[in-house]
């Protein structure tokens, strides 16, 4: 199970660490303990990000290639040779189509932190290397 430190969750949610702590205390966000430190359940963080994502009211600004969107994996669909990975990066919902083998190699699951790298019409998904 993937977990996030309170500060990481706060950054991804766009709120303060104190707000994340209040949300865990109230039960809005599931948390546990890892070596005495409060950690946030990745799948529950993905749920909250999806529920609270603001609508993208206007088109994003024009930027150069190689745009990077850090976010949380919300869904992974695997069928046959193909995998579809959905990420929520702030107000942006990003979908990447890749081979099932690539998704299996990444070991990607809902709640995982990932980065969508966009160049032209291709979306590449990156995850931190296991420590």
XYZ file of N, CA, C and O in Angstrom:
524
model
N 0.843 -1.176 0.000
C 0.000 0.000 0.000
C 0.892 1.243 0.000
O 1.797 1.374 0.802
N 0.629 2.177 -0.906
C 1.378 3.417 -0.982
C 0.840 4.412 0.030
O -0.370 4.571 0.177
N 1.751 5.082 0.737
C 1.355 6.109 1.689
C 2.166 7.376 1.430
O 3.228 7.328 0.795
N 1.641 8.507 1.923
C 2.291 9.802 1.750
C 2.412 10.503 3.092
O 1.510 10.405 3.929
N 3.519 11.216 3.284
C 3.667 12.037 4.477
C 2.657 13.171 4.404
O 2.180 13.542 3.334
N 2.311 13.741 5.531
C 1.309 14.799 5.603
C 1.691 15.958 4.685
O 0.854 16.482 3.946
N 2.956 16.350 4.678
C 3.410 17.454 3.830
C 3.247 17.156 2.345
O 2.869 18.039 1.567
N 3.551 15.912 1.943
C 3.377 15.526 0.543
C 1.910 15.597 0.151
O 1.568 16.113 -0.915
N 1.042 15.065 1.000
C -0.396 15.080 0.718
C -0.904 16.511 0.630
O -1.698 16.848 -0.245
N -0.431 17.367 1.535
C -0.857 18.769 1.533
C -0.470 19.446 0.227
O -1.275 20.178 -0.372
N 0.745 19.188 -0.241
C 1.203 19.796 -1.494
C 0.355 19.330 -2.677
O -0.046 20.131 -3.521
N 0.065 18.042 -2.730
C -0.743 17.503 -3.820
C -2.181 18.026 -3.777
O -2.809 18.225 -4.813
N -2.692 18.246 -2.567
C -4.061 18.743 -2.409
C -4.154 20.259 -2.511
O -5.241 20.821 -2.638
N -3.009 20.954 -2.410
C -3.012 22.406 -2.460
C -3.534 23.041 -1.182
O -4.147 24.109 -1.220
N -3.310 22.377 -0.050
C -3.747 22.887 1.257
C -2.557 22.818 2.218
O -1.508 22.292 1.886
N -2.748 23.327 3.429
C -1.683 23.279 4.430
C -1.614 21.896 5.088
O -2.582 21.133 5.066
N -0.475 21.627 5.686
C -0.316 20.377 6.428
C -1.301 20.324 7.591
O -1.832 19.261 7.920
N -1.573 21.469 8.213
C -2.550 21.505 9.303
C -3.936 21.094 8.817
O -4.665 20.395 9.529
N -4.305 21.511 7.612
C -5.603 21.121 7.054
C -5.661 19.612 6.860
O -6.657 18.970 7.192
N -4.584 19.031 6.347
C -4.543 17.578 6.155
C -4.677 16.880 7.507
O -5.428 15.902 7.625
N -4.002 17.381 8.521
C -4.114 16.776 9.854
C -5.554 16.852 10.369
O -6.073 15.896 10.934
N -6.211 17.999 10.169
C -7.618 18.138 10.600
C -8.502 17.160 9.839
O -9.409 16.562 10.421
N -8.237 16.986 8.541
C -9.044 16.060 7.745
C -8.845 14.624 8.202
O -9.779 13.832 8.170
N -7.632 14.265 8.613
C -7.427 12.901 9.115
C -8.097 12.736 10.473
O -8.675 11.690 10.751
N -8.022 13.770 11.309
C -8.668 13.704 12.625
C -10.184 13.573 12.506
O -10.820 12.891 13.303
N -10.777 14.217 11.477
C -12.229 14.184 11.298
C -12.697 12.957 10.515
O -13.896 12.715 10.402
N -11.739 12.209 9.922
C -12.103 11.024 9.153
C -12.322 11.294 7.678
O -12.666 10.391 6.924
N -12.154 12.531 7.239
C -12.321 12.844 5.814
C -11.239 12.179 4.971
O -11.441 11.869 3.806
N -10.081 11.943 5.571
C -8.938 11.347 4.895
C -8.354 10.284 5.819
O -8.115 10.549 7.002
N -8.150 9.068 5.296
C -7.612 7.979 6.108
C -6.114 8.150 6.326
O -5.383 8.489 5.395
N -5.689 7.901 7.539
C -4.268 7.989 7.871
C -3.893 6.827 8.783
O -4.742 6.223 9.423
N -2.624 6.550 8.792
C -2.084 5.539 9.684
C -0.789 6.063 10.274
O -0.495 7.250 10.188
N -0.003 5.168 10.839
C 1.275 5.555 11.437
C 2.387 4.699 10.847
O 2.217 3.500 10.629
N 3.501 5.345 10.555
C 4.696 4.652 10.094
C 5.860 5.197 10.909
O 6.209 6.371 10.768
N 6.413 4.359 11.773
C 7.498 4.772 12.670
C 7.130 6.025 13.458
O 7.917 6.955 13.589
N 5.883 6.071 13.908
C 5.416 7.179 14.731
C 4.939 8.394 13.960
O 4.365 9.304 14.529
N 5.168 8.413 12.657
C 4.770 9.554 11.827
C 3.429 9.259 11.164
O 3.193 8.156 10.672
N 2.559 10.258 11.142
C 1.256 10.105 10.485
C 1.476 10.040 8.976
O 2.186 10.860 8.408
N 0.885 9.018 8.325
C 0.975 8.877 6.869
C -0.434 8.735 6.302
O -1.334 8.212 6.950
N -0.589 9.206 5.079
C -1.881 9.226 4.418
C -1.967 8.061 3.444
O -1.039 7.817 2.666
N -3.082 7.347 3.451
C -3.327 6.236 2.545
C -3.424 6.763 1.109
O -4.221 7.665 0.823
N -2.612 6.228 0.199
C -2.557 6.706 -1.177
C -3.866 6.563 -1.924
O -4.285 7.468 -2.656
N -4.548 5.425 -1.774
C -5.819 5.225 -2.482
C -6.872 6.207 -1.984
O -7.663 6.746 -2.772
N -6.874 6.496 -0.685
C -7.839 7.456 -0.149
C -7.493 8.874 -0.601
O -8.379 9.676 -0.885
N -6.200 9.172 -0.703
C -5.776 10.477 -1.224
C -6.225 10.635 -2.677
O -6.723 11.695 -3.082
N -6.096 9.575 -3.471
C -6.552 9.616 -4.871
C -8.060 9.880 -4.937
O -8.530 10.670 -5.763
N -8.819 9.238 -4.034
C -10.265 9.456 -3.989
C -10.579 10.914 -3.711
O -11.374 11.544 -4.405
N -9.934 11.491 -2.696
C -10.208 12.876 -2.324
C -9.785 13.841 -3.424
O -10.500 14.806 -3.726
N -8.639 13.581 -4.068
C -8.197 14.435 -5.171
C -9.206 14.422 -6.320
O -9.500 15.457 -6.916
N -9.731 13.247 -6.621
C -10.713 13.124 -7.696
C -11.999 13.858 -7.342
O -12.560 14.569 -8.174
N -12.451 13.714 -6.101
C -13.701 14.356 -5.672
C -13.591 15.869 -5.599
O -14.563 16.577 -5.853
N -12.430 16.382 -5.239
C -12.286 17.821 -5.000
C -11.591 18.571 -6.120
O -11.362 19.772 -5.993
N -11.254 17.880 -7.208
C -10.541 18.546 -8.301
C -11.401 19.662 -8.888
O -12.557 19.447 -9.236
N -10.839 20.872 -8.974
C -11.609 21.966 -9.562
C -11.783 21.739 -11.059
O -10.952 21.103 -11.706
N -12.866 22.254 -11.588
C -13.104 22.151 -13.021
C -12.125 23.058 -13.751
O -11.821 24.161 -13.296
N -11.625 22.599 -14.856
C -10.744 23.424 -15.685
C -11.631 24.320 -16.539
O -12.156 23.896 -17.556
N -11.823 25.567 -16.089
C -12.744 26.485 -16.756
C -12.217 27.015 -18.074
O -12.977 27.339 -18.965
N -10.925 27.137 -18.203
C -10.372 27.671 -19.436
C -9.218 26.803 -19.883
O -8.622 26.074 -19.095
N -8.900 26.904 -21.146
C -7.809 26.098 -21.698
C -6.498 26.499 -21.034
O -6.295 27.673 -20.704
N -5.598 25.542 -20.821
C -4.308 25.889 -20.229
C -3.509 26.802 -21.162
O -3.766 26.850 -22.360
N -2.583 27.507 -20.601
C -1.753 28.400 -21.406
C -0.915 27.582 -22.373
O -0.664 26.395 -22.150
N -0.471 28.205 -23.438
C 0.386 27.527 -24.415
C 1.791 27.439 -23.828
O 2.343 28.435 -23.378
N 2.329 26.228 -23.808
C 3.662 26.016 -23.258
C 4.480 25.192 -24.236
O 3.958 24.638 -25.191
N 5.754 25.101 -23.971
C 6.627 24.297 -24.813
C 6.365 22.819 -24.577
O 5.646 22.432 -23.671
N 6.992 22.000 -25.395
C 6.860 20.551 -25.239
C 7.470 20.120 -23.915
O 8.091 20.891 -23.208
N 7.293 18.856 -23.593
C 7.839 18.250 -22.378
C 7.216 18.826 -21.110
O 7.888 19.061 -20.123
N 5.920 19.059 -21.161
C 5.205 19.480 -19.962
C 5.140 18.308 -18.996
O 4.929 17.180 -19.388
N 5.290 18.599 -17.709
C 5.291 17.562 -16.676
C 4.170 17.855 -15.696
O 4.059 18.963 -15.187
N 3.333 16.857 -15.429
C 2.211 16.991 -14.520
C 2.352 15.957 -13.410
O 2.114 14.774 -13.638
N 2.731 16.406 -12.230
C 2.817 15.493 -11.080
C 1.417 15.291 -10.534
O 0.649 16.237 -10.409
N 1.077 14.063 -10.249
C -0.251 13.779 -9.729
C -0.331 12.411 -9.091
O 0.679 11.753 -8.859
N -1.546 12.014 -8.847
C -1.826 10.728 -8.210
C -2.567 9.834 -9.205
O -3.488 10.289 -9.888
N -2.156 8.576 -9.280
C -2.842 7.610 -10.131
C -4.212 7.331 -9.517
O -4.314 7.008 -8.334
N -5.269 7.499 -10.312
C -6.623 7.263 -9.806
C -7.204 5.948 -10.300
O -8.103 5.401 -9.670
N -6.699 5.455 -11.437
C -7.252 4.209 -11.982
C -6.255 3.591 -12.951
O -5.575 4.300 -13.696
N -6.167 2.259 -12.945
C -5.343 1.509 -13.903
C -6.220 0.416 -14.479
O -6.742 -0.416 -13.737
N -6.414 0.450 -15.787
C -7.218 -0.570 -16.466
C -6.290 -1.386 -17.359
O -5.595 -0.828 -18.198
N -6.296 -2.703 -17.167
C -5.449 -3.581 -17.975
C -6.333 -4.596 -18.683
O -7.146 -5.259 -18.045
N -6.152 -4.697 -19.996
C -6.895 -5.687 -20.767
C -6.030 -6.134 -21.938
O -5.606 -5.307 -22.751
N -5.770 -7.403 -21.981
C -4.942 -7.925 -23.061
C -3.552 -7.311 -23.022
O -2.886 -7.320 -22.004
N -3.137 -6.721 -24.155
C -1.806 -6.134 -24.263
C -1.772 -4.662 -23.881
O -0.710 -4.044 -23.905
N -2.917 -4.080 -23.526
C -3.026 -2.634 -23.334
C -3.350 -2.298 -21.880
O -4.068 -3.028 -21.199
N -2.838 -1.159 -21.431
C -3.188 -0.608 -20.119
C -3.535 0.864 -20.304
O -2.921 1.564 -21.108
N -4.544 1.321 -19.564
C -4.933 2.727 -19.548
C -4.731 3.211 -18.118
O -5.271 2.634 -17.180
N -3.919 4.273 -17.965
C -3.606 4.815 -16.645
C -4.197 6.220 -16.557
O -3.951 7.056 -17.429
N -4.970 6.470 -15.498
C -5.584 7.781 -15.267
C -4.880 8.449 -14.096
O -4.678 7.815 -13.060
N -4.501 9.713 -14.268
C -3.887 10.505 -13.205
C -4.722 11.747 -12.949
O -5.319 12.293 -13.878
N -4.739 12.201 -11.711
C -5.347 13.482 -11.354
C -4.204 14.380 -10.915
O -3.550 14.107 -9.917
N -3.937 15.425 -11.684
C -2.858 16.370 -11.396
C -3.481 17.747 -11.221
O -3.712 18.456 -12.196
N -3.809 18.087 -9.991
C -4.530 19.335 -9.748
C -5.872 19.261 -10.454
O -6.585 18.276 -10.329
N -6.218 20.282 -11.247
C -7.496 20.253 -11.949
C -7.453 19.417 -13.227
O -8.450 19.294 -13.917
N -6.294 18.846 -13.533
C -6.112 18.137 -14.795
C -6.252 16.630 -14.613
O -5.570 16.031 -13.798
N -7.127 16.017 -15.411
C -7.244 14.565 -15.462
C -6.497 14.127 -16.707
O -6.788 14.577 -17.813
N -5.507 13.283 -16.530
C -4.641 12.874 -17.633
C -4.757 11.369 -17.804
O -4.733 10.610 -16.835
N -4.892 10.940 -19.045
C -5.008 9.525 -19.358
C -3.870 9.123 -20.278
O -3.589 9.813 -21.256
N -3.220 8.026 -19.950
C -2.123 7.521 -20.760
C -2.434 6.096 -21.208
O -2.842 5.256 -20.401
N -2.247 5.838 -22.486
C -2.400 4.514 -23.053
C -0.997 3.936 -23.237
O -0.135 4.574 -23.832
N -0.761 2.752 -22.677
C 0.558 2.125 -22.760
C 0.382 0.620 -22.866
O -0.727 0.106 -22.732
N 1.482 -0.083 -23.077
C 1.397 -1.535 -23.087
C 1.166 -2.030 -21.662
O 1.546 -1.372 -20.687
N 0.547 -3.172 -21.571
C 0.338 -3.790 -20.255
C 1.686 -4.083 -19.603
O 1.857 -3.915 -18.401
N 2.656 -4.501 -20.411
C 3.991 -4.804 -19.891
C 4.603 -3.558 -19.238
O 5.190 -3.647 -18.156
N 4.449 -2.389 -19.873
C 4.991 -1.152 -19.295
C 4.318 -0.851 -17.959
O 4.989 -0.491 -16.985
N 3.005 -0.991 -17.902
C 2.275 -0.740 -16.647
C 2.707 -1.730 -15.566
O 2.886 -1.354 -14.405
N 2.885 -3.000 -15.955
C 3.337 -4.010 -14.992
C 4.746 -3.691 -14.497
O 5.041 -3.812 -13.305
N 5.639 -3.248 -15.420
C 7.006 -2.893 -15.032
C 7.016 -1.720 -14.057
O 7.823 -1.685 -13.131
N 6.120 -0.751 -14.266
C 6.035 0.391 -13.355
C 5.450 -0.017 -12.004
O 5.684 0.647 -10.999
N 4.667 -1.101 -11.991
C 4.012 -1.527 -10.761
C 3.022 -0.488 -10.263
O 2.792 -0.335 -9.079
N 2.422 0.225 -11.184
C 1.586 1.375 -10.873
C 0.201 0.952 -10.410
O -0.387 0.038 -10.971
N -0.275 1.592 -9.319
C -1.583 1.284 -8.734
C -2.260 2.580 -8.317
O -1.584 3.592 -8.098
N -3.590 2.565 -8.169
C -4.271 3.761 -7.670
C -3.670 4.215 -6.339
O -3.369 3.401 -5.471
N -3.452 5.519 -6.242
C -2.852 6.087 -5.045
C -1.373 6.371 -5.190
O -0.797 7.098 -4.391
N -0.718 5.805 -6.224
C 0.710 6.037 -6.430
C 0.966 7.434 -6.979
O 0.186 7.950 -7.778
N 2.070 8.028 -6.562
C 2.526 9.288 -7.116
C 3.153 9.000 -8.477
O 3.921 8.044 -8.618
N 2.820 9.796 -9.478
C 3.378 9.606 -10.812
C 3.478 10.960 -11.495
O 2.848 11.931 -11.073
N 4.259 11.020 -12.549
C 4.414 12.237 -13.342
C 4.062 11.906 -14.779
O 4.618 10.975 -15.358
N 3.116 12.667 -15.350
C 2.790 12.525 -16.765
C 3.661 13.515 -17.528
O 3.641 14.712 -17.243
N 4.455 13.019 -18.461
C 5.312 13.863 -19.282
C 4.670 13.928 -20.655
O 4.501 12.899 -21.305
N 4.302 15.127 -21.071
C 3.554 15.293 -22.309
C 4.441 15.953 -23.359
O 4.972 17.036 -23.139
N 4.577 15.296 -24.486
C 5.284 15.867 -25.631
C 4.462 15.530 -26.856
O 4.230 14.366 -27.146
N 3.993 16.538 -27.528
C 3.149 16.376 -28.694
C 1.911 15.575 -28.304
O 1.188 15.968 -27.405
N 1.701 14.429 -28.922
C 0.513 13.636 -28.602
C 0.836 12.436 -27.722
O -0.019 11.608 -27.470
N 2.061 12.326 -27.225
C 2.455 11.196 -26.397
C 2.484 11.575 -24.926
O 2.964 12.643 -24.571
N 2.005 10.689 -24.072
C 2.067 10.890 -22.626
C 2.876 9.740 -22.046
O 2.527 8.574 -22.220
N 3.963 10.066 -21.366
C 4.821 9.082 -20.731
C 4.626 9.200 -19.230
O 4.629 10.300 -18.689
N 4.432 8.087 -18.537
C 4.218 8.089 -17.099
C 5.504 7.657 -16.405
O 6.108 6.651 -16.765
N 5.936 8.469 -15.415
C 7.127 8.156 -14.629
C 6.716 7.949 -13.180
O 5.781 8.576 -12.708
N 7.412 7.074 -12.470
C 7.208 6.886 -11.036
C 8.576 6.909 -10.371
O 9.576 6.566 -10.999
N 8.643 7.310 -9.094
C 9.932 7.282 -8.412
C 10.442 5.852 -8.315
O 9.683 4.918 -8.182
N 11.761 5.706 -8.392
C 12.355 4.375 -8.247
C 12.202 3.917 -6.798
O 12.360 4.706 -5.881
N 11.926 2.627 -6.591
C 11.846 2.107 -5.210
C 13.182 2.306 -4.516
O 14.237 2.156 -5.128
N 13.135 2.634 -3.246
C 14.364 2.902 -2.495
C 14.935 1.651 -1.891
O 14.367 0.758 -1.526
